[in-house]
PDB file of C-alpha atoms in Angstrom:
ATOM      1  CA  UNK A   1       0.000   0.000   0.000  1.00 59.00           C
ATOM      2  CA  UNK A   2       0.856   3.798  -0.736  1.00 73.00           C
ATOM      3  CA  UNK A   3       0.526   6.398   2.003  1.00 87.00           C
ATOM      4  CA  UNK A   4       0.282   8.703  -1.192  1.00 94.00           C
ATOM      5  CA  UNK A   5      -3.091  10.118  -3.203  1.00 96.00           C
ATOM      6  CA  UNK A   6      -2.773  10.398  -6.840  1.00 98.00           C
ATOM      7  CA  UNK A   7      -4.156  14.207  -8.130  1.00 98.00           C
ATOM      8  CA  UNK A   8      -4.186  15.773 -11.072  1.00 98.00           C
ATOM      9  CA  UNK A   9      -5.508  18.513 -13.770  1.00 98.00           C
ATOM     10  CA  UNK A  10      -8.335  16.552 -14.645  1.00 98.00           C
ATOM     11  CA  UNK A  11     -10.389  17.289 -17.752  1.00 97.00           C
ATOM     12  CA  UNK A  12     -13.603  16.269 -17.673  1.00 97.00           C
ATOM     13  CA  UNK A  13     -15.434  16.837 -21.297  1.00 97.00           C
ATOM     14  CA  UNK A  14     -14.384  19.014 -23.955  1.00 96.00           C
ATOM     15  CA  UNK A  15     -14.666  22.311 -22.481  1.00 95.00           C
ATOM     16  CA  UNK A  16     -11.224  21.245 -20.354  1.00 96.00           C
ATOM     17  CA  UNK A  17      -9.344  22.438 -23.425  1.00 95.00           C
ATOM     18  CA  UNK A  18     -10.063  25.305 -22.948  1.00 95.00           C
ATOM     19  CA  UNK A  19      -8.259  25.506 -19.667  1.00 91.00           C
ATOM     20  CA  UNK A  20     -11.434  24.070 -17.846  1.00 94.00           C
ATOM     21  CA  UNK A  21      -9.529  21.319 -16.003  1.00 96.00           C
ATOM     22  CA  UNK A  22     -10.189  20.787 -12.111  1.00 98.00           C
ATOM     23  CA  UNK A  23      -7.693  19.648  -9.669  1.00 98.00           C
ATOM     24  CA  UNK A  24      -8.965  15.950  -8.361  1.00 98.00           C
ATOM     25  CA  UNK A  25      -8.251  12.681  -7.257  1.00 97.00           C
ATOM     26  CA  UNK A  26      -8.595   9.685  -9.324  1.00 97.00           C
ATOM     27  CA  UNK A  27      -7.798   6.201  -9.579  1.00 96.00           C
ATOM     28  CA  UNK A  28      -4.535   4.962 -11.088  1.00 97.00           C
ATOM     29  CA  UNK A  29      -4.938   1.588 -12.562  1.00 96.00           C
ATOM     30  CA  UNK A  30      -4.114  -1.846 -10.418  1.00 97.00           C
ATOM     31  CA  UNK A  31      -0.833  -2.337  -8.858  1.00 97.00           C
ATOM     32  CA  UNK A  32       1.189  -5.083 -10.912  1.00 96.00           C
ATOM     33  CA  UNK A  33       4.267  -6.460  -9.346  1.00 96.00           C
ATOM     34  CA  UNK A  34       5.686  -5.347 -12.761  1.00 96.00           C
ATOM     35  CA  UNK A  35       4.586  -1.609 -12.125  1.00 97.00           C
ATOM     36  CA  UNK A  36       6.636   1.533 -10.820  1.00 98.00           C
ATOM     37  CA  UNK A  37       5.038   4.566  -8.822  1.00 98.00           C
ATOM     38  CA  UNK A  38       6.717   7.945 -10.328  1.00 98.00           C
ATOM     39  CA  UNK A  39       6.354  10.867  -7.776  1.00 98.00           C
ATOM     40  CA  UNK A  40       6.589  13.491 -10.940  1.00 98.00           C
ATOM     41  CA  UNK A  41       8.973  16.170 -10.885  1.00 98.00           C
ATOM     42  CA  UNK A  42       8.317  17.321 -14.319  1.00 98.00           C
ATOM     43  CA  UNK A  43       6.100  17.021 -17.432  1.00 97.00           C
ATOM     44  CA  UNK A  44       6.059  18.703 -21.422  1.00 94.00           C
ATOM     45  CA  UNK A  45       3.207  20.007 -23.023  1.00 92.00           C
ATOM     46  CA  UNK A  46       2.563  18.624 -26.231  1.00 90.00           C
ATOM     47  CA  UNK A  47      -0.473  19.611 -28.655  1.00 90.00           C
ATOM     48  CA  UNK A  48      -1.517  15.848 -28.162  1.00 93.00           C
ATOM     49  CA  UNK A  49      -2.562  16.880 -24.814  1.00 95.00           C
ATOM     50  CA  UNK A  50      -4.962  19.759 -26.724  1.00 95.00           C
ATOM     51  CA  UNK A  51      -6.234  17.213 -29.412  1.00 95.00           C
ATOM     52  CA  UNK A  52      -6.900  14.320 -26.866  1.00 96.00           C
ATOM     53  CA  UNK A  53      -9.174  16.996 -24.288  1.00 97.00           C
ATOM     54  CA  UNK A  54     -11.256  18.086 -26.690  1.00 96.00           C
ATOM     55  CA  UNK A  55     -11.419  14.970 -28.195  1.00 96.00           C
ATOM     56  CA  UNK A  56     -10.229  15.441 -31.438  1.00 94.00           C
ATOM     57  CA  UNK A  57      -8.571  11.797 -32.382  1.00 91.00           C
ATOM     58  CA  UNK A  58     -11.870  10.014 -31.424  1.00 93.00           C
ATOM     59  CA  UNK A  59     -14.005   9.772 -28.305  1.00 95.00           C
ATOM     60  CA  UNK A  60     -11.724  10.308 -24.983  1.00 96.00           C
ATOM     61  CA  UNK A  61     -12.690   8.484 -21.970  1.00 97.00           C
ATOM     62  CA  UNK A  62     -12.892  11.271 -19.448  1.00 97.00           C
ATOM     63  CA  UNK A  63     -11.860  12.396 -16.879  1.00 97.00           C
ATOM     64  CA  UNK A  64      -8.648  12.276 -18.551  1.00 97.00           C
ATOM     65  CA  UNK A  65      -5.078  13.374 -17.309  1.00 98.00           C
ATOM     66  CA  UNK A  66      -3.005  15.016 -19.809  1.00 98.00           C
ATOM     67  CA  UNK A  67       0.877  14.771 -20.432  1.00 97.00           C
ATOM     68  CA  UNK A  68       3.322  12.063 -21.921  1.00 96.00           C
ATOM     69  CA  UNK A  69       6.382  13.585 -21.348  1.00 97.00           C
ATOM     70  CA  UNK A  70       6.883  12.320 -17.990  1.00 98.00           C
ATOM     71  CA  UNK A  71       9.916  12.331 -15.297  1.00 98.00           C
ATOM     72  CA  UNK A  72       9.861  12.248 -11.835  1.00 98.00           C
ATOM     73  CA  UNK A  73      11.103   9.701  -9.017  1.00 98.00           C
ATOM     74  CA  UNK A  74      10.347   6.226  -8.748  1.00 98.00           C
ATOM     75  CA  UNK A  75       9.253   5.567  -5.061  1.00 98.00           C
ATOM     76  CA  UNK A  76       7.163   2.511  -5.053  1.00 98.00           C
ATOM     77  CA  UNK A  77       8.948  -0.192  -7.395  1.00 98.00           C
ATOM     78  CA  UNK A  78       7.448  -3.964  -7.919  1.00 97.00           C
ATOM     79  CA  UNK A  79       9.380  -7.253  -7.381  1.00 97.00           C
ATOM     80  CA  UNK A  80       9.351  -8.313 -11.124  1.00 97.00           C
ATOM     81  CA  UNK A  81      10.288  -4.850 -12.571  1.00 97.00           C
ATOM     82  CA  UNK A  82      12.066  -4.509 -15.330  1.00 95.00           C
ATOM     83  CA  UNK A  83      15.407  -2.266 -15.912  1.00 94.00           C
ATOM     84  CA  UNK A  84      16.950  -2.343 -12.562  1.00 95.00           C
ATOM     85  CA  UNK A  85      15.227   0.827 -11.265  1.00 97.00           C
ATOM     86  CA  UNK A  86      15.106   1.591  -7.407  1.00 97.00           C
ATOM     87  CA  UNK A  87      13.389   3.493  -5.956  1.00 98.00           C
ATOM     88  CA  UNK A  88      14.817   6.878  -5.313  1.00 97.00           C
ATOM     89  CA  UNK A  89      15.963   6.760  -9.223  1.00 98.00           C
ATOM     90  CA  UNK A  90      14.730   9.524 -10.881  1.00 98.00           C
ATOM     91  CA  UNK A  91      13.078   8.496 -14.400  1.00 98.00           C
ATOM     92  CA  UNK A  92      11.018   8.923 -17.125  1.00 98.00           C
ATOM     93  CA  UNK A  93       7.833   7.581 -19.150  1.00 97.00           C
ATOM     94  CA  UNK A  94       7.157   8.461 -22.993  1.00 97.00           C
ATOM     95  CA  UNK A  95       3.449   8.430 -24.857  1.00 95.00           C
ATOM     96  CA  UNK A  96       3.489   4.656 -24.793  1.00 95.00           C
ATOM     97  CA  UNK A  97       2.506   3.370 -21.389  1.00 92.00           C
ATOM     98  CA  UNK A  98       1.722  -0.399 -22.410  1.00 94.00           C
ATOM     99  CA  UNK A  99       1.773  -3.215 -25.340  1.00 95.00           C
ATOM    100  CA  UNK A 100       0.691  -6.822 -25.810  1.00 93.00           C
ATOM    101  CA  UNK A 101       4.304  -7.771 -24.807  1.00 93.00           C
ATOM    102  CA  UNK A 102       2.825 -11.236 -26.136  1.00 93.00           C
ATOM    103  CA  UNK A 103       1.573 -11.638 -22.476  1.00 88.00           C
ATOM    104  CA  UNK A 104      -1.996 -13.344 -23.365  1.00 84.00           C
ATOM    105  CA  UNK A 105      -1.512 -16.973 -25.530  1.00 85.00           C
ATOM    106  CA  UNK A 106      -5.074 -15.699 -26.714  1.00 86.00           C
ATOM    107  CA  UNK A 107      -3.995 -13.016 -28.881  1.00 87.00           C
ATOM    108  CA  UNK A 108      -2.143 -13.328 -32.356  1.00 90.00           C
ATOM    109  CA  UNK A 109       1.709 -13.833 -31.757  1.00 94.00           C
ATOM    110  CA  UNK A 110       3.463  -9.904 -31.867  1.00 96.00           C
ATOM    111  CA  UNK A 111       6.860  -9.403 -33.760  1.00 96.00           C
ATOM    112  CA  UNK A 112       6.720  -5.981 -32.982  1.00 96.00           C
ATOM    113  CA  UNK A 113       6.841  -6.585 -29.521  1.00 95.00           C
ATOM    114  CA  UNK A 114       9.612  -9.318 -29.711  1.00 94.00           C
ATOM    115  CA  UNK A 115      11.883  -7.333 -31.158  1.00 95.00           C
ATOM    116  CA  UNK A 116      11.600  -3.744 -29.356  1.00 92.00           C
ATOM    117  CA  UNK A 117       8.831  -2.350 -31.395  1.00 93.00           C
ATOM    118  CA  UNK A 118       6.639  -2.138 -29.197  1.00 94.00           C
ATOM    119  CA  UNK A 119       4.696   1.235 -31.042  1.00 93.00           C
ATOM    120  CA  UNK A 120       4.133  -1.008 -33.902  1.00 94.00           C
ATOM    121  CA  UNK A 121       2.066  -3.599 -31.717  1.00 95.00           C
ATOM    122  CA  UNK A 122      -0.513  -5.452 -33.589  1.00 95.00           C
ATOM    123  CA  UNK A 123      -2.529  -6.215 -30.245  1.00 93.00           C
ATOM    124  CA  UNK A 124      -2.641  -2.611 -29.501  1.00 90.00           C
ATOM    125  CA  UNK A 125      -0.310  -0.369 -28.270  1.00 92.00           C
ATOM    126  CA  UNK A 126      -1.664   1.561 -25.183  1.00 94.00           C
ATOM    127  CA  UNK A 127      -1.064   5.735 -25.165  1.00 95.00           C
ATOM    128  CA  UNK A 128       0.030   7.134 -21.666  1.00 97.00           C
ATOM    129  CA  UNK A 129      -2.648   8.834 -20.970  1.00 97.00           C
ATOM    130  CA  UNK A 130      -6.770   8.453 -22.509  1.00 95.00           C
ATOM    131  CA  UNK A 131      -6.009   5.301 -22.675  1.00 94.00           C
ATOM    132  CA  UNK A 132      -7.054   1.427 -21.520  1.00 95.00           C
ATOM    133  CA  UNK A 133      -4.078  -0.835 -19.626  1.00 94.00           C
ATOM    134  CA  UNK A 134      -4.032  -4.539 -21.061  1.00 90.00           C
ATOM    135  CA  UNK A 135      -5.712  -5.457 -17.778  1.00 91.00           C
ATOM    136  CA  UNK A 136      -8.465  -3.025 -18.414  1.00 93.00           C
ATOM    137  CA  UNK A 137      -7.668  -0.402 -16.269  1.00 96.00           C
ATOM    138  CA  UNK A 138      -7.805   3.519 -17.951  1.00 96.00           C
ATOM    139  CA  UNK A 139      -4.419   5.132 -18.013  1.00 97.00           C
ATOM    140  CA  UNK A 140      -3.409   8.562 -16.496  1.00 98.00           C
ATOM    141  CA  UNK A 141      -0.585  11.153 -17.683  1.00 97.00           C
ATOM    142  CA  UNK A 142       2.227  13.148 -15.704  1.00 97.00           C
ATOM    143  CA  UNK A 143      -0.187  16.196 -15.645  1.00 98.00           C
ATOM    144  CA  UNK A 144      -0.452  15.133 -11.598  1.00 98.00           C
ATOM    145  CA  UNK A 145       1.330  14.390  -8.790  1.00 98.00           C
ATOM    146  CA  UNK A 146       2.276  10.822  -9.161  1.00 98.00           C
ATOM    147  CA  UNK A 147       2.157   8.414 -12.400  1.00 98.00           C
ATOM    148  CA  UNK A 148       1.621   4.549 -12.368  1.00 97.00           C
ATOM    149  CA  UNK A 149       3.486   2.765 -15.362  1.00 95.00           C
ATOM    150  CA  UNK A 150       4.799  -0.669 -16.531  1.00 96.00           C
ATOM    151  CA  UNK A 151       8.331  -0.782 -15.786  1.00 97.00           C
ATOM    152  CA  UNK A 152       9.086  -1.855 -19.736  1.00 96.00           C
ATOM    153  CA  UNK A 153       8.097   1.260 -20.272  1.00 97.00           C
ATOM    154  CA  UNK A 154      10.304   3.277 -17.792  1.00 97.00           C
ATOM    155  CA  UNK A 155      13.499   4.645 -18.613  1.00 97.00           C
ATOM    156  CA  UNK A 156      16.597   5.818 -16.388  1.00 97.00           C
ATOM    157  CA  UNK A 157      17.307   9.431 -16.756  1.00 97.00           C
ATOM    158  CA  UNK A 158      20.793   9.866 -17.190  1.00 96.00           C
ATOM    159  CA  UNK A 159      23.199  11.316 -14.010  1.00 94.00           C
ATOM    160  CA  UNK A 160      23.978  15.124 -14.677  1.00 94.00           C
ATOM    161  CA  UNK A 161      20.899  15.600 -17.581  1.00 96.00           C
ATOM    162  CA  UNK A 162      18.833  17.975 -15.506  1.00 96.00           C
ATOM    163  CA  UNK A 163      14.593  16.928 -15.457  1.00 96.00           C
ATOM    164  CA  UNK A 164      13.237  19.504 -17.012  1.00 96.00           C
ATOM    165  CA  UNK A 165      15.493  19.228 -20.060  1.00 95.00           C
ATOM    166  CA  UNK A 166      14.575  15.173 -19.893  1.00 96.00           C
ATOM    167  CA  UNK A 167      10.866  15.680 -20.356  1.00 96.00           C
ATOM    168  CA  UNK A 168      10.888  16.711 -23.642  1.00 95.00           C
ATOM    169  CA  UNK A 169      13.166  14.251 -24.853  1.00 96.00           C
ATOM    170  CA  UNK A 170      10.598  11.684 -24.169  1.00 96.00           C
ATOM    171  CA  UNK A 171       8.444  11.981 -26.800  1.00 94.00           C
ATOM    172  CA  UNK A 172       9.276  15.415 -29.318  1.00 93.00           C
ATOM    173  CA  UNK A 173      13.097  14.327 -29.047  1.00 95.00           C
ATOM    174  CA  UNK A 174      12.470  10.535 -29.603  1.00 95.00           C
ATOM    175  CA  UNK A 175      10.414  11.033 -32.329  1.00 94.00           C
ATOM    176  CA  UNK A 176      13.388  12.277 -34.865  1.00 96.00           C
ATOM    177  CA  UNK A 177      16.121  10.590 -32.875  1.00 97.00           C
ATOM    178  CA  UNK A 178      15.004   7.186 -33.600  1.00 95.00           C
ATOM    179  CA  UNK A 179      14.421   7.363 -37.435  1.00 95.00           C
ATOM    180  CA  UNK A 180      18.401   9.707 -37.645  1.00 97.00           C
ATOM    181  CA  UNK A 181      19.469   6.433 -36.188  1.00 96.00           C
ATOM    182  CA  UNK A 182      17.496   3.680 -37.990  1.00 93.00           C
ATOM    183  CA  UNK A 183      18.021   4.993 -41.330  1.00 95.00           C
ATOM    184  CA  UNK A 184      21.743   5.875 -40.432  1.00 96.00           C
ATOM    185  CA  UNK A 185      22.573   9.560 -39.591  1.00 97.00           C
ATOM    186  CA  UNK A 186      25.799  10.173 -39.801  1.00 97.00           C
ATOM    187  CA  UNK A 187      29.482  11.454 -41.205  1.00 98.00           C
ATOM    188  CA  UNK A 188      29.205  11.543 -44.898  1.00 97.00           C
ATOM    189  CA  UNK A 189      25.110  12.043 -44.670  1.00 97.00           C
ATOM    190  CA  UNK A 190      23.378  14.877 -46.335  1.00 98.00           C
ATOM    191  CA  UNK A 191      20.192  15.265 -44.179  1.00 98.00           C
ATOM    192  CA  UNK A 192      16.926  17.549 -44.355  1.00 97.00           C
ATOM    193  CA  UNK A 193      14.659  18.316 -41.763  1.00 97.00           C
ATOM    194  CA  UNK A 194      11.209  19.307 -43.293  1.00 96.00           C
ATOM    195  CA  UNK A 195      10.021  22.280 -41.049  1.00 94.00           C
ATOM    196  CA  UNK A 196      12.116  24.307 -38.142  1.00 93.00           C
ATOM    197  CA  UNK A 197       9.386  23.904 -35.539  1.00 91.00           C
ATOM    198  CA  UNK A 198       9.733  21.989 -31.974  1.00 90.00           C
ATOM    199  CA  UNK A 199      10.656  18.520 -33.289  1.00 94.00           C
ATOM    200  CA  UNK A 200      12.676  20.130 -36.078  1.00 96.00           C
ATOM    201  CA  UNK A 201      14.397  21.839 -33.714  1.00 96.00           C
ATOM    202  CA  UNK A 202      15.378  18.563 -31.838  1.00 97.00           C
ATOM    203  CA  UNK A 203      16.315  16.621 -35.446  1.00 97.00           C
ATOM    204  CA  UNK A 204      18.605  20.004 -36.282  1.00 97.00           C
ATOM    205  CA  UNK A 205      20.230  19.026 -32.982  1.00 97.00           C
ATOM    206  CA  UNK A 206      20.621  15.502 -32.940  1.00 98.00           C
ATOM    207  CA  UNK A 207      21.253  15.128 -36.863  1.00 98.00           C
ATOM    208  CA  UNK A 208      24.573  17.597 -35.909  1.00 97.00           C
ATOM    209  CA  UNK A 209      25.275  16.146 -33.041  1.00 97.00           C
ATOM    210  CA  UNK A 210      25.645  13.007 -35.311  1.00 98.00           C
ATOM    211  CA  UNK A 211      27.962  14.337 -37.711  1.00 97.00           C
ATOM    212  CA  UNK A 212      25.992  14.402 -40.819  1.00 98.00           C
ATOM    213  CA  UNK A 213      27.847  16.649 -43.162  1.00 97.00           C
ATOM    214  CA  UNK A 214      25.193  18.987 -44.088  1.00 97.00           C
ATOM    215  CA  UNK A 215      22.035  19.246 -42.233  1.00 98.00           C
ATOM    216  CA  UNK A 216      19.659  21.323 -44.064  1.00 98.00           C
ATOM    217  CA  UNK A 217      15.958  22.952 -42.877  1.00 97.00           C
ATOM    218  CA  UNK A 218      13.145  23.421 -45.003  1.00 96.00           C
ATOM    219  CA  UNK A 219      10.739  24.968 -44.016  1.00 94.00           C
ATOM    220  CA  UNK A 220       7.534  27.579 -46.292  1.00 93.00           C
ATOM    221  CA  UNK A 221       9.318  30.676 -45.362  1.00 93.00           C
ATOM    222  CA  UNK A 222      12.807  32.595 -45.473  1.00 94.00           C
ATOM    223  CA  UNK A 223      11.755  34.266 -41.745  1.00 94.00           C
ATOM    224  CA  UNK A 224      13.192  31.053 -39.987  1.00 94.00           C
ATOM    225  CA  UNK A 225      16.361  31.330 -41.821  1.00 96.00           C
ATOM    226  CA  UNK A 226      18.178  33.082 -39.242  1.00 96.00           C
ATOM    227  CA  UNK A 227      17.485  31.074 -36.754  1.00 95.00           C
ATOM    228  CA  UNK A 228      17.996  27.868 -38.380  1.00 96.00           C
ATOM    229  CA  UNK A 229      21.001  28.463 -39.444  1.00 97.00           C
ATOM    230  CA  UNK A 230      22.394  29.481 -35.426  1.00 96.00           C
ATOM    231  CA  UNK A 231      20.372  26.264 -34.395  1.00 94.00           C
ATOM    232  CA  UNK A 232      23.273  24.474 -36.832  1.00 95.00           C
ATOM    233  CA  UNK A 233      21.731  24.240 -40.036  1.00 97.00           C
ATOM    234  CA  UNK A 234      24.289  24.893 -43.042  1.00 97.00           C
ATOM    235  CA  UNK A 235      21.725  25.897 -45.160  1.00 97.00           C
ATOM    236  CA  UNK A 236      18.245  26.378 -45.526  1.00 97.00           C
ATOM    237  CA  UNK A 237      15.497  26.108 -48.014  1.00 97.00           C
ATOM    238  CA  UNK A 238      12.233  28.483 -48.295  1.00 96.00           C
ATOM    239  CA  UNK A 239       9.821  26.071 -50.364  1.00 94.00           C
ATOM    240  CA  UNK A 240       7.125  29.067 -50.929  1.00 92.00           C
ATOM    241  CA  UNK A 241       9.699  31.827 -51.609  1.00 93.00           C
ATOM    242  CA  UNK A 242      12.352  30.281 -53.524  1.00 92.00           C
ATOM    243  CA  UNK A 243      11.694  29.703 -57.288  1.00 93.00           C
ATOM    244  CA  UNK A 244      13.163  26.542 -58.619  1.00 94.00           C
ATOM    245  CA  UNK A 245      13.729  25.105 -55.500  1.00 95.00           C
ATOM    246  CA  UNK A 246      12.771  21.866 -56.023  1.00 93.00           C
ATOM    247  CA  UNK A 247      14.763  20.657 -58.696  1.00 94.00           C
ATOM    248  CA  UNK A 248      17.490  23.005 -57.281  1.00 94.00           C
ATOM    249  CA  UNK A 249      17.975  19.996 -54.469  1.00 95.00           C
ATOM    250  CA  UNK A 250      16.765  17.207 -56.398  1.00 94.00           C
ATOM    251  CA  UNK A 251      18.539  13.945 -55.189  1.00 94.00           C
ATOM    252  CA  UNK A 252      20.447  15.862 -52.831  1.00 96.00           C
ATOM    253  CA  UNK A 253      19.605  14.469 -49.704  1.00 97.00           C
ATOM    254  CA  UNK A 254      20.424  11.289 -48.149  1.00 97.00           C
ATOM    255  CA  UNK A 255      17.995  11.152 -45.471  1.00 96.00           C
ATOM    256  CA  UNK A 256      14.818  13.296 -44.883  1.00 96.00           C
ATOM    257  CA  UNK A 257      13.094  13.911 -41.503  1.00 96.00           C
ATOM    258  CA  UNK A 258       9.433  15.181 -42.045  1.00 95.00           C
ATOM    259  CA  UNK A 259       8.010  17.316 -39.087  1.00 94.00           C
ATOM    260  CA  UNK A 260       5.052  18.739 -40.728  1.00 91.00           C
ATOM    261  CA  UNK A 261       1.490  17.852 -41.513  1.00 81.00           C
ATOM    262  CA  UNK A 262       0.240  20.922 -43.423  1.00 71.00           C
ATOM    263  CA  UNK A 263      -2.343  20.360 -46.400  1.00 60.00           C
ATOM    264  CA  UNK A 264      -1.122  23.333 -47.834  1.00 63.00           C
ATOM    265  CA  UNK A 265       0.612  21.252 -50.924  1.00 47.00           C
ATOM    266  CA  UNK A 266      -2.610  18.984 -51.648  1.00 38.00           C
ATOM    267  CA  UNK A 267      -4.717  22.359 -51.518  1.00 39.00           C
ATOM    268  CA  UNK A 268      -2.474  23.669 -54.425  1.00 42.00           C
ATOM    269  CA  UNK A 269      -2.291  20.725 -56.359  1.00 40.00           C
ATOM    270  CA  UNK A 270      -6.340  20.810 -56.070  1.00 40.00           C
ATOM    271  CA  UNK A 271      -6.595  24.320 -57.563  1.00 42.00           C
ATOM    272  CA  UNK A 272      -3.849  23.589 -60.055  1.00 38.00           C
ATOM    273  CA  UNK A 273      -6.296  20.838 -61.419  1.00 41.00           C
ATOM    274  CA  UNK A 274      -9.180  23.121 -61.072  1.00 37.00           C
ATOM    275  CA  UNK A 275      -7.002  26.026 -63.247  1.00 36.00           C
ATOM    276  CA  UNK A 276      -6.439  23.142 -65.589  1.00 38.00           C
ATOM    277  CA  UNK A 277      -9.714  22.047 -66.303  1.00 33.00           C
TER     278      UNK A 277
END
């Protein structure tokens, strides 16, 4: 047993993205002797949080607590936990909080989880928050006081990398890290990171950090050129102000990290067939 409460910003219907959350308690799911308690120190804000209050990715299961970018201390740890953690060890939790892990002989065999994919899971991966546990229990994010997760999916925070520069890493930071690794960012790489936003930010970092030979941002505009370039870029491309720009770099790139999800260029090539007709 805890001699803690777990509270939180909870959001309670749609309205709550509007700010309209209430401080509460709620009900973290079961205690699993494969679970850690996190007393958080620290959470990011991601737009996720915005989309998945006012339920914009399908029906949320309210109250909901917000925030996947989670780090904090561990101070309740179970006897079958995974990754050595202790409790005093301060750590962190990304977007995923649970996965088949191939756990139930009932469901179809997972390759995904078997070989550390466990985002790809084809029994359902579980989100960290507005979501349901594999034992059927709804999961809560780091917008709180404490956080209950499955140990597989809590990580050690390195010694001397300070929280509140951890959080972030956790999802915006792993979500360009891991494809500049997969797909082999390196010395001798040309690389270009499709818009200079938060994660571009992040891929301008790591893809340097790397040593890919040029690292290049592209984003709609020549106003971000400035600061791309301090950020580390060596140059920079300004799709909607630079004529020609497109066969300018045409097979110049080795690797490309897309950032953006804009609908401006299917909204052009729409009125370009309209024009045509």
């Amino acid at each position: 047993m805890s001699d803690y409460k777990f509270e939180g910003w909870l959001g309670n219907d749609k309205e709550s993205a509007e700010g309209n959350m209430v401080w509460g308690e709620f009900e973290p799911k079961k205690w699993e002797d494969d679970d850690v308690d996190i007393q958080i120190t620290h959470s990011g804000i991601c737009g996720s949080d915005l989309h998945t209050l006012r339920s914009g990715w399908g029906p949320t299961p309210y109250p909901c607590v917000v925030g996947h970018e989670i780090v904090g201390v561990a101070v309740r740890v179970g006897d079958k936990a995974e990754g050595n953690i202790k409790v005093g060890d301060l750590v962190g939790v990304g977007a995923q909080a649970d996965s088949c892990m191939n756990r139930k002989p009932e469901q179809q065999e997972c390759n995904a989880c078997k070989t550390n994919h466990e985002s790809y899971c084809i029994n359902g991966m579980v989100n960290t928050y507005g979501g349901f546990h594999k034992n059927g229990d709804k999961s809560y994010g780091g917008y709180a006081t404490h956080h209950r997760a499955k140990s597989h999916f809590v990580v050690p925070v390195p010694k001397g990398l300070k929280p509140e520069y951890a959080a972030p890493l956790l999802c915006g930071g792993i979500t360009v890290y891991s494809p500049l690794r997969a797909w082999g960012c390196g010395p001798g790489k040309k690389v270009g990171i499709v818009g200079v936003g938060g994660l571009g930010h992040f891929a301008v970092l790591f893809a340097k950090a790397l040593g890919a030979d040029e690292v290049v941002g592209i984003s709609r505009r020549e106003a971000k050129r400035d600061e791309a370039i301090k950020l580390g870029c060596t140059d920079y491309i300004a799709t909607a102000d630079e004529k020609g720009w497109a066969k300018k770099n045409a097979n110049r790139f080795d690797l490309i990290i897309s950032t953006v999800s804009s609908a401006d260029v299917s909204v052009r090539r729409k009125k370009s067939k309209s024009h045509k007709r």
